[in-house]
Structure formats: C-alpha cells, structure tokens
Short mmCIF file of C-alpha atoms and ligand atoms in Angstrom, two decimals:
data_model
loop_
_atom_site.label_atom_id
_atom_site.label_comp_id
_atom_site.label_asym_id
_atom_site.label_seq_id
_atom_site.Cartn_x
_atom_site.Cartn_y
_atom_site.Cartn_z
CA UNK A 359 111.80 127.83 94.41
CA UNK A 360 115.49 128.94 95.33
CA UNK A 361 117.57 126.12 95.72
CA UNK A 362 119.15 126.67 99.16
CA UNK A 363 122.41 125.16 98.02
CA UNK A 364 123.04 128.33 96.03
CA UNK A 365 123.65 131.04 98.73
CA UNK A 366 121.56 134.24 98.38
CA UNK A 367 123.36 137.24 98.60
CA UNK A 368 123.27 137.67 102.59
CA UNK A 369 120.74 140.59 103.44
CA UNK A 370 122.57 143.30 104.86
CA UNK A 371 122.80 142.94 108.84
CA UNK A 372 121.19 146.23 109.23
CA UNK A 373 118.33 145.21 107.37
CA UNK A 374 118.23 142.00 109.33
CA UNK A 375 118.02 144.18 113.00
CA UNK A 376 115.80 146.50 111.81
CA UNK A 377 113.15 143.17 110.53
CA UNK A 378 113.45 142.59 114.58
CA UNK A 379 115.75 139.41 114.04
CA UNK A 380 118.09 138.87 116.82
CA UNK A 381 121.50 138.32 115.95
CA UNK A 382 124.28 136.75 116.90
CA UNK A 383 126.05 140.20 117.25
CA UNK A 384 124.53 143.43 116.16
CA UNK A 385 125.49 145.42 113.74
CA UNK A 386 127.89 148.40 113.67
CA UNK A 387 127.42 151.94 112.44
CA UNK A 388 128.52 155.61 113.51
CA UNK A 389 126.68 158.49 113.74
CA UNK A 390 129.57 161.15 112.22
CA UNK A 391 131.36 157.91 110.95
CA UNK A 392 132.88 160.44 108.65
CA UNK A 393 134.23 163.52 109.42
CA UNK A 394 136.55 165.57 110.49
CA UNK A 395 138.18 162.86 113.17
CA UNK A 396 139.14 161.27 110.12
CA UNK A 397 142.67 162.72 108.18
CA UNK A 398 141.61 161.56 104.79
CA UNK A 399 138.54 163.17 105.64
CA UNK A 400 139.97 167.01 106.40
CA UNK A 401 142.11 166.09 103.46
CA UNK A 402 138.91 166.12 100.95
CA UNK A 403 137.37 168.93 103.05
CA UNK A 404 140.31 171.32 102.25
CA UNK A 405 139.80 170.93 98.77
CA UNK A 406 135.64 172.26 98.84
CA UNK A 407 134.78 175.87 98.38
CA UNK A 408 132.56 175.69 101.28
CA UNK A 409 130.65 172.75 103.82
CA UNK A 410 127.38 173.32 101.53
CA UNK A 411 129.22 173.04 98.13
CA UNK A 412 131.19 169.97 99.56
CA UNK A 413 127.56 168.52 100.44
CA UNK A 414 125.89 168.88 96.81
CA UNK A 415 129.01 168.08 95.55
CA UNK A 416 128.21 163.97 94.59
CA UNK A 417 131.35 163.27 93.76
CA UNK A 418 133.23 164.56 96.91
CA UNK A 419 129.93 163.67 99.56
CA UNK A 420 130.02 160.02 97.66
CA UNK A 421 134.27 160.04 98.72
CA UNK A 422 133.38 161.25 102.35
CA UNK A 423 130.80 158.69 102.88
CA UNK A 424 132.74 155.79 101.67
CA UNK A 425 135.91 156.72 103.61
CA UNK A 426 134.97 155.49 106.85
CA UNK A 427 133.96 152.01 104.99
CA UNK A 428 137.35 151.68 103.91
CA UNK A 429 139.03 152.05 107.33
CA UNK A 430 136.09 149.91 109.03
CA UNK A 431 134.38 147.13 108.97
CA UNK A 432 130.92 148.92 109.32
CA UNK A 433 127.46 147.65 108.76
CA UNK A 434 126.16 150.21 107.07
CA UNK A 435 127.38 153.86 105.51
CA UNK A 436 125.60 157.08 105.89
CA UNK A 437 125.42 159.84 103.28
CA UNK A 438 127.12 162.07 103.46
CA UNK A 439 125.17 165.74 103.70
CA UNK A 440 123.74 167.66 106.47
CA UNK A 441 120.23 168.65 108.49
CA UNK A 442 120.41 171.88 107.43
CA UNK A 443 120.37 171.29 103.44
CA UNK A 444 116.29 171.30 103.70
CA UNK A 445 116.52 175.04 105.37
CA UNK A 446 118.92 176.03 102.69
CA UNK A 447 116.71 174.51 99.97
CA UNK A 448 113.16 176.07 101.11
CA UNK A 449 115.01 179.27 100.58
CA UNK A 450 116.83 180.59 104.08
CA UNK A 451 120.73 181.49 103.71
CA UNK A 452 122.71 178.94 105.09
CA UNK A 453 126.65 179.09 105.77
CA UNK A 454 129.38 177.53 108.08
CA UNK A 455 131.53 179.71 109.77
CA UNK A 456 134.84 177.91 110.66
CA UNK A 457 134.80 176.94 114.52
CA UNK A 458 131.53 178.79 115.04
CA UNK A 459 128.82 175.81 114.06
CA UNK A 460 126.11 176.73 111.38
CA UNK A 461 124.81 180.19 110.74
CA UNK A 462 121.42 181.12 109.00
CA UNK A 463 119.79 184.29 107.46
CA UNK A 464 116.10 185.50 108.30
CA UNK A 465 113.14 183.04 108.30
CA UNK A 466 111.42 183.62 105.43
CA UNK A 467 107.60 184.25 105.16
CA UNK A 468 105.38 181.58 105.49
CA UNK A 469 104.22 181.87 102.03
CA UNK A 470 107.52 182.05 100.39
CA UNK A 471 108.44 178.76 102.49
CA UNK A 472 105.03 177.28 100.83
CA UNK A 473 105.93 178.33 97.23
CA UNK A 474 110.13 177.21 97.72
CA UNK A 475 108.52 173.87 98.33
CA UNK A 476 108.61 173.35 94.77
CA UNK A 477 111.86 173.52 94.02
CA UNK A 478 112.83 171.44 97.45
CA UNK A 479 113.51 168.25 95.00
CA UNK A 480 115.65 170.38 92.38
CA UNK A 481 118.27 171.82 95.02
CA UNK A 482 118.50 168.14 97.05
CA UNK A 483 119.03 166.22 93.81
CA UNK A 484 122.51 166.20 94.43
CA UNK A 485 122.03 164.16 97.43
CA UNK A 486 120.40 161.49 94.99
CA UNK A 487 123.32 161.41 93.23
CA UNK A 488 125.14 160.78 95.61
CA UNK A 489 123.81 158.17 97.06
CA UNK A 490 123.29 156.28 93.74
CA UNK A 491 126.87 156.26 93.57
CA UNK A 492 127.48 155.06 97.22
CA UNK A 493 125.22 152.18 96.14
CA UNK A 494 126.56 151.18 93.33
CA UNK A 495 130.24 151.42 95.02
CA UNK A 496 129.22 149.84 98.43
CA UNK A 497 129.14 145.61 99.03
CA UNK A 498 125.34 144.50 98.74
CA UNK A 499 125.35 143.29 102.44
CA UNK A 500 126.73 146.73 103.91
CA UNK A 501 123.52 148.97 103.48
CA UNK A 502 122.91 152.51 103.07
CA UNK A 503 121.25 154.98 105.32
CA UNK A 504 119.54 158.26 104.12
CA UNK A 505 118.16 161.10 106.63
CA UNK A 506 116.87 164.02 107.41
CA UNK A 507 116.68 166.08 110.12
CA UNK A 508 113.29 165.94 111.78
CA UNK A 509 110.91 169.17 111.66
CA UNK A 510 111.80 170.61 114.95
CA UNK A 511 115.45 170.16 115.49
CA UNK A 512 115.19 172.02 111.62
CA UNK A 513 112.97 174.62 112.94
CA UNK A 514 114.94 175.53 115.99
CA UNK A 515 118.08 175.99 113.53
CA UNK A 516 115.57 178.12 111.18
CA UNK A 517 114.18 180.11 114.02
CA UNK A 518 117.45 180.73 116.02
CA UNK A 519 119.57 181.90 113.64
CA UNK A 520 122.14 178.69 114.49
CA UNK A 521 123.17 176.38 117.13
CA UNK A 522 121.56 178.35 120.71
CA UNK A 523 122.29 177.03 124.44
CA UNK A 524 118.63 176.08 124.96
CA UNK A 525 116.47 176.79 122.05
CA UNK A 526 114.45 179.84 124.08
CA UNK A 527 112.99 181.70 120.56
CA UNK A 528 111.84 178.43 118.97
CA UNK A 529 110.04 177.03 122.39
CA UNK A 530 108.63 180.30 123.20
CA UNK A 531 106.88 180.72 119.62
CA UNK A 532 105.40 177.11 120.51
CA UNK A 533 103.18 179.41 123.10
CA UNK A 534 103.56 183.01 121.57
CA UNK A 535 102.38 182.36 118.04
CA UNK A 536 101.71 178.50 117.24
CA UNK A 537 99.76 178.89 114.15
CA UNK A 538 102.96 180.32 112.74
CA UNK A 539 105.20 177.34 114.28
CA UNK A 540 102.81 174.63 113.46
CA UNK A 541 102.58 176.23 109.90
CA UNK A 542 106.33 175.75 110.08
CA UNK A 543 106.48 172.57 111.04
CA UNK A 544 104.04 171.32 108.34
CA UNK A 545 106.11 173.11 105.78
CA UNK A 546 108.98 170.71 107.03
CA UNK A 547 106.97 167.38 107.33
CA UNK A 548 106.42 168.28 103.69
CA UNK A 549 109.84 169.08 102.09
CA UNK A 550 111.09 166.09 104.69
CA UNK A 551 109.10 163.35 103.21
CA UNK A 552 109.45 164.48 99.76
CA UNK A 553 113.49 164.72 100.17
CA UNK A 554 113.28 160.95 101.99
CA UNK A 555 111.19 159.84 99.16
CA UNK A 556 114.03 160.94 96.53
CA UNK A 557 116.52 159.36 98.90
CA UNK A 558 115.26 156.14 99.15
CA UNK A 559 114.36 156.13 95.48
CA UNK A 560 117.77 156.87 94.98
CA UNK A 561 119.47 153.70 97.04
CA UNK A 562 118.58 154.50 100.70
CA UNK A 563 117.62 151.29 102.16
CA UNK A 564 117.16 152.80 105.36
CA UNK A 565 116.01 156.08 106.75
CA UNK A 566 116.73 158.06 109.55
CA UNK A 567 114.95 160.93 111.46
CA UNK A 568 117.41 163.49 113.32
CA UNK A 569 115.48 165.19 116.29
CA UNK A 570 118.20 166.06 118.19
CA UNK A 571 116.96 168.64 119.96
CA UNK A 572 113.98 166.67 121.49
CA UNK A 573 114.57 167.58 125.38
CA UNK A 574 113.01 170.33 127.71
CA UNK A 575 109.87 170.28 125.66
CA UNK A 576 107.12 169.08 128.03
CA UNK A 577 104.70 166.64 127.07
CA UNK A 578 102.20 168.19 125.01
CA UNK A 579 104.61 169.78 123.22
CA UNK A 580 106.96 167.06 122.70
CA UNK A 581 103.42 165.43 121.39
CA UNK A 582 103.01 167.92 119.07
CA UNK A 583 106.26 169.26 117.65
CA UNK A 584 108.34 165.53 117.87
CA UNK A 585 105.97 162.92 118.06
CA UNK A 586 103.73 163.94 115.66
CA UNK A 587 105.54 165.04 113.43
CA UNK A 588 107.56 162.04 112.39
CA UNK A 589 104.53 160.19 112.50
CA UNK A 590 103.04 162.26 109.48
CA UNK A 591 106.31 162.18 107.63
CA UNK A 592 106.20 158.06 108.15
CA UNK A 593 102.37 158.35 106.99
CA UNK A 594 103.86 160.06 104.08
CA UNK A 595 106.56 157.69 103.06
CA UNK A 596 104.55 154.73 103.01
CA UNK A 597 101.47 156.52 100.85
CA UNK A 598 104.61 157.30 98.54
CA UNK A 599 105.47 153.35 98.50
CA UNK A 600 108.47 154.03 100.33
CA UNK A 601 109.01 150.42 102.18
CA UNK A 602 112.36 151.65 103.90
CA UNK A 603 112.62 151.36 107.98
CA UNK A 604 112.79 154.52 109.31
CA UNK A 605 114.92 154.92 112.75
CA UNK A 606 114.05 157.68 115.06
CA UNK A 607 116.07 159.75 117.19
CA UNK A 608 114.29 162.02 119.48
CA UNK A 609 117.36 162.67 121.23
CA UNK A 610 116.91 164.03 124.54
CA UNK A 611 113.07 162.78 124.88
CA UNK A 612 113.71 160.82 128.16
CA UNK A 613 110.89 160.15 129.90
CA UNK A 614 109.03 160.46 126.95
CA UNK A 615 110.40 157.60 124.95
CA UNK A 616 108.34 155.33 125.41
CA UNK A 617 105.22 157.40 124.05
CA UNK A 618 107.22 158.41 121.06
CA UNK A 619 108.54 154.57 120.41
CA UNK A 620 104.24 153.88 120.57
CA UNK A 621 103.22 156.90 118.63
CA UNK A 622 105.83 158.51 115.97
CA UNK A 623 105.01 155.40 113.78
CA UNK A 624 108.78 154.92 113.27
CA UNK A 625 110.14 151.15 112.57
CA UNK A 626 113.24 151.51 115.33
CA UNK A 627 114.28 153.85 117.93
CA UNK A 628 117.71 155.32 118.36
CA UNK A 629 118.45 155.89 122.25
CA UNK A 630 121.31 158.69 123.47
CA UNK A 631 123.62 158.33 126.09
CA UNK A 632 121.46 158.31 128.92
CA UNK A 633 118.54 155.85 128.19
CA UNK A 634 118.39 153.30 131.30
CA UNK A 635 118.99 149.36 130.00
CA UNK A 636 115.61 148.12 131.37
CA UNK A 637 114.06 151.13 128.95
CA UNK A 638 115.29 149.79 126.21
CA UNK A 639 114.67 146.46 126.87
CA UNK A 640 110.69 147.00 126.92
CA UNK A 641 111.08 148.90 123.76
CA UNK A 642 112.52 145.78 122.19
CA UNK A 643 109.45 144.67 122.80
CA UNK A 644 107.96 146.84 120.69
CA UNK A 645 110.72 148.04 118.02
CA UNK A 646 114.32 147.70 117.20
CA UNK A 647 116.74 150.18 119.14
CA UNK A 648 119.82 151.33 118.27
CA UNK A 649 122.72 153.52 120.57
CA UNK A 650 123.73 154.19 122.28
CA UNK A 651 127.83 154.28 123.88
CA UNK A 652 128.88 157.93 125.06
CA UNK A 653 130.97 159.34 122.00
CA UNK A 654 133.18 160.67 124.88
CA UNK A 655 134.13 156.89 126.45
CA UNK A 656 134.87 156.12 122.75
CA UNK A 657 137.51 159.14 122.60
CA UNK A 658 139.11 158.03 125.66
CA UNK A 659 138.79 154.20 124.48
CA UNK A 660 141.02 151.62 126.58
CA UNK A 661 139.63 149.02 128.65
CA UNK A 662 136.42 151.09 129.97
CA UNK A 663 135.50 151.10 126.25
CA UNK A 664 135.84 147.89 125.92
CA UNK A 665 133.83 146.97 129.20
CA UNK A 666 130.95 149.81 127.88
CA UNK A 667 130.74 147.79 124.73
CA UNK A 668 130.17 144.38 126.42
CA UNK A 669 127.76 145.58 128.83
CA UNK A 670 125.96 147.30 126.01
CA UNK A 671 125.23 144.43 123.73
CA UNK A 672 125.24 141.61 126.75
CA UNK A 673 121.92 144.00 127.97
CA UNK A 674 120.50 144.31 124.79
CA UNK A 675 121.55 141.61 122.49
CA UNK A 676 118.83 139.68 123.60
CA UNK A 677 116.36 141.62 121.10
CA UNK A 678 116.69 143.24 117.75
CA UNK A 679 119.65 145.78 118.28
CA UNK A 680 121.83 147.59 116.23
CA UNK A 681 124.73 148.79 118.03
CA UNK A 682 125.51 152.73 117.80
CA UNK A 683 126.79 155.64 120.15
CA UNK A 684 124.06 158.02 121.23
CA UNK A 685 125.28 161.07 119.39
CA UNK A 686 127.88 161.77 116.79
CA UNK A 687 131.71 161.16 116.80
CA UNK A 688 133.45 163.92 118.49
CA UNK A 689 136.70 165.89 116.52
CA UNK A 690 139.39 164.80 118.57
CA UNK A 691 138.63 160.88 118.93
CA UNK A 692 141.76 158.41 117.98
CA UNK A 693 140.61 157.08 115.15
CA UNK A 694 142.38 153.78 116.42
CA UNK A 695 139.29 153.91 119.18
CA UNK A 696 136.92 153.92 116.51
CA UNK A 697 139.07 151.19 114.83
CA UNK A 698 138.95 149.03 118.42
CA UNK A 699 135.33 149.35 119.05
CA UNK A 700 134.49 148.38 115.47
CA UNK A 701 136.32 145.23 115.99
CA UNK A 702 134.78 144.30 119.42
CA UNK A 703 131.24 144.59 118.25
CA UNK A 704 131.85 142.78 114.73
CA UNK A 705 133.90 140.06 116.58
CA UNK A 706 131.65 139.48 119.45
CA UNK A 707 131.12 136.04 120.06
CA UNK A 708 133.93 134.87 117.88
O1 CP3 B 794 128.72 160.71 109.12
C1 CP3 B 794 127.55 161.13 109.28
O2 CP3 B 794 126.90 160.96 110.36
C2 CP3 B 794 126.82 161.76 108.10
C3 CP3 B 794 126.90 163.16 107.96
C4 CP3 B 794 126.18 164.12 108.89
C5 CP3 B 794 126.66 165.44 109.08
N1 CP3 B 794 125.74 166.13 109.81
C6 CP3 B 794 127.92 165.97 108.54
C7 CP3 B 794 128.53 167.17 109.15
C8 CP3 B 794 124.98 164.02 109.60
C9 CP3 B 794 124.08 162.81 109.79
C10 CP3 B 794 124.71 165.30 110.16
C11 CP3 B 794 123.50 165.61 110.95
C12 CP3 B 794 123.39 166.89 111.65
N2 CP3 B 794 123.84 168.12 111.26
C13 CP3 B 794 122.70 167.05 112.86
C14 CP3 B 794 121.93 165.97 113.59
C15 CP3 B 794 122.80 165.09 114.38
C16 CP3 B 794 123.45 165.75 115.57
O3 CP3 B 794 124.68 165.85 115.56
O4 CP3 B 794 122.69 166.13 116.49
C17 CP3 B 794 122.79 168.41 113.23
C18 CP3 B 794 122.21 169.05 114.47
C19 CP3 B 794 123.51 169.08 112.19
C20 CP3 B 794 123.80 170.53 112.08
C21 CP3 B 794 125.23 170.79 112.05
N3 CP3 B 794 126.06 170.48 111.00
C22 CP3 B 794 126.02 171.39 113.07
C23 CP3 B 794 125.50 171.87 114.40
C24 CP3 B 794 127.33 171.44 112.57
C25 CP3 B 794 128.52 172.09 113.22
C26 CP3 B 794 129.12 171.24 114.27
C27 CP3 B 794 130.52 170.88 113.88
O5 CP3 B 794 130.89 169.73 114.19
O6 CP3 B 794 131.20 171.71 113.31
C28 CP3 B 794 127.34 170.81 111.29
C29 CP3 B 794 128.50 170.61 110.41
C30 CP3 B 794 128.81 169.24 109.98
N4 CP3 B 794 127.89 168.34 109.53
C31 CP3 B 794 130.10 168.66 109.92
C32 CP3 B 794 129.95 167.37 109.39
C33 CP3 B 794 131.02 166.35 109.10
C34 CP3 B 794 131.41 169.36 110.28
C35 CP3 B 794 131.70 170.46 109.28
C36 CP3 B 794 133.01 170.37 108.61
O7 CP3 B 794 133.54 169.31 108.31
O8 CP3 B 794 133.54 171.44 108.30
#
C-alpha cells in the first residue's frame, strides 16, 4: 500500500487531461513551441548542414526540443523532427529550400514503397534517440509528446511535390485512381504505426496524429482517407502494447468533427482555430480536446490575448482540456507573447 504521507511523484498534467480529469487549470503546450521564433533556436539551426540532418541529428533535435522548456513553463515538450521524415525514410527525396517550404522528388512505385518499409525503423532511429535523451533530461511531471504526421496530410506532400494551395493532384487521385491512393495510404498507416511504436518505446508518453490538411474533402472521403486511417494506426498501436494517448488533429475537418472524435479511435481531439465552443463542449463528453487560440492573436498578444485565453479555458475548463493554439507558432511572434500566455494559463486561478 503507498503510504499517502510520502508524495508520489505528481503525474504529469498532460497525462492527467488526457485520463479526462478536470483540472484546476489545464495544461500548456505549443504546437511549433520550438522554432525559428525562438533566437537560441536559429542560433542551433545555423550550425546544421541541412533541416533533415538537423532532425536525425539527436543531439541537436534533443537541444531544439528542450529550448522552449527552458524559457517556459510548459506542460509538456515535443520532439523535435518533422512530418515529412516518414516520406524521406520510405525512400522519396526530401529537401528544404530556404523560404520556399518543403520540396520532394518523384513518388516512388508502389512496390518500392512496400519493400522501403523495411528499413522505415533504421532511418527514424534517430528520432528514438532523441527522445530518450529528452526523457532522461526533462522533469518527470513535464511529459513528452511523439508524432507523426497522419497518412493523408503525408500523402498530399508525397503526391504534390510540396506544400500546394489546395491539394488538387492528391484529391483528384482519390477519384482518378484510388486503388493506387488507398495502396498509399496503407503503406503510411504502416510505416506510421511502426515509427509511433519506436517512439513511444523510446520515452513518448503521448502521441500525436498531424492531419493537417483534413478540409475540402467531403464526407466519404474524409471517412476514408482521415478517419479511417488513424483509426487503423490506433488499432495498430494498441495490438503493439503501445498504452500511450494518442491526440488527433484533423485540422480543417469542421463539420466533420464530431464523426472523426466517434470514429478515428483516438484518446483526445485537437480543435483549430475555428471550432465553435458548444462543439467542443459535447466532445468533452466524449474525449479530451485540446486548441485551440489563433497563433495570429498570440503574435499580436496584449490585452485581446489575454481576454482569448480567459474565454478559452472559462468555456472549456469545465471538462478534460489541455490548452493549445490551433496550429503552429508563426516566425515573427514576440517571444515575450509566448512568454505572457504561458503564464496566464499556468497561473489561472492563482
Ligand atoms: O515544436 C514542434 O511543434 C515540433 C516540431 C515540428 C516541426 N514540424 C518542425 C519544423 C512539428 C510537430 C512539425 C510538423 C509538421 N511539419 C507539419 C504538421 C503541423 C502543421 O504545421 O500543419 C507539417 C505540415 C510539416 C511540414 C513542414 N515542415 C512544412 C510545411 C515546413 C515549412 C514551413 C516553414 O515554417 O518553413 C516544415 C519545416 C519545419 N518543420 C520547420 C520547423 C521548426 C522550419 C524549418 C526551419 O527551421 O528551417
């Protein structure tokens, strides 16, 4: 029996949100907590080759994720890679040209996809090591998120050549060839799951599913290229013995949230910028959410920050809620806005 004079150490905050516990204030994390906003950050970054070698580099990726824990007093860190190390690892040329956003080579055949799956684990390693190092470094109540980016979001980069305005090439093979899409897709739940599995064997105590290009798909296909999906990569993690919560973020999905929130299997769902407050109140019946505070109020900051923030948790506070924006950290925010809304949400109620 523990004897509850002698304090356990205090389960990460995270952890506690995710379990559906409702807190006296949520807790705190970033999407893009570390980058290039960041001057210790761009620092680091000037001394990699490239993005990609500064990503399997453990060392370096273990500095950039901790940076942002040493300015802030964050619930929870996020390694520190990228979506598009799983294209780059099933074989497809991957670079970063500066100012331009991601670039990739030709999609490679469907078989030679099949037969790079093997060596999926060997090229990610890296991003073990990392985060066993992040783990080891990090408090034991500040916890440690892995991810991935989910099947389509990956596809659309693999299919498109890069970032695109609206994703025409990869929705139109959804209706011009989908044997070759869905044999796509599977080829991603695969390498996804397996690259999760390594992450949470290697510290991740929580996982998180990118889809960030989940809009303009209608509903059948949202069904079967989001939904899906992530359910099948869940299925997979758990028949690994992966115990982890995974968070979702099929950002974009609207309408369509509440069908995802019921079917992608997913422990918690991560809302964007636009979800309505009543919405995510009936999913906190169901699940944990997380968001989801315009990245572009926190670069402007001041007082309608502040009032964003207040609203945000006094709306959604009342359920299991872990407090987020609803995308990443844009380049030119004030780090001391990042620094200000850190310390509103981690002294609310104080
Ligand atoms: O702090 C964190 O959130 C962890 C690190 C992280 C990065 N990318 C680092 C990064 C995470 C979680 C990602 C996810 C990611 N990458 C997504 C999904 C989330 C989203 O934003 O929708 C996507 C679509 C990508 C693909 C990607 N990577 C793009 C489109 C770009 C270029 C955009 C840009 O800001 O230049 C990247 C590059 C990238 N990934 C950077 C960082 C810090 C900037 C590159 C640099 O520092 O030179």
């Amino acid at each position: 029996m523990p004897d509850p004079a002698i304090p356990t150490p205090s389960k990460p905050r995270l952890l506690r949100a995710l379990a559906g516990e409702v807190l006296d204030r949520p807790p705190v994390w970033l999407m893009r907590q570390a980058g290039r906003y960041l001057p210790e950050y761009r620092a680091l970054r000037s001394r990699a080759k490239d993005f990609i070698a500064f990503c399997l580099n453990p060392e370096m990726a273990a500095e950039a994720t901790l940076q942002p824990m040493r300015r802030f007093p964050l619930d929870a860190a996020i390694v520190f890679a990228d979506i598009l190390l799983v294209p780059l690892a099933l074989g497809q040329k991957v670079w970063f040209e500066e100012g331009e956003g991601p670039k990739l080579g030709p999609l490679p055949a469907q078989a030679e996809l099949e037969v790079s799956l093997d060596a999926v684990l060997g090229l990610l390693a890296p991003v073990g090591e990392t985060l066993a190092d992040v783990r080891e470094a990090l408090e034991p109540d500040r916890a440690l998120i892995g991810f991935a980016g989910a099947p389509w979001t990956v596809a659309t980069y693999m299919i498109e050549g890069g970032s695109s305005r609206d994703r025409a090439r990869a929705r139109g093979l959804a209706y011009q060839d989908p044997a070759r899409l869905d044999a796509l897709i599977e080829v991603l739940v695969e390498a996804t799951a397996r690259y999760l599995t390594l992450q949470a064997a290697s510290g991740a105590d929580v996982l998180k599913l990118f889809d960030s290009w989940s809009d303009n798909l209608p509903e059948d296909l949202f069904e079967r290229l989001v939904t899906r999906p992530h359910g099948r990569i869940v299925a997979r993690l758990r028949e690994a013995g992966v115990s982890a919560p995974v968070i979702g973020f099929p950002k974009g999905a609207g309408a369509l949230l509440e069908a995802y929130a019921a079917g992608a299997g997913v422990d918690a769902v991560a809302l964007d910028v636009q979800a309505p407050a009543a919405l995510g109140q009936r999913l906190q019946k169901r699940l944990p959410i997380q968001g989801a505070l315009d990245p572009l109020l926190l670069r402007a900051g001041g007082a309608a920050m502040d009032q964003a923030v207040d609203r945000m948790i006094g709306q959604w506070n009342g359920g299991p809620y872990i407090f987020n924006l609803g995308h990443g950290v844009v380049l030119d925010t004030p780090v001391e806005n990042v620094e200000r809304l850190v310390a509103r949400v981690t002294g609310w109620g104080g």
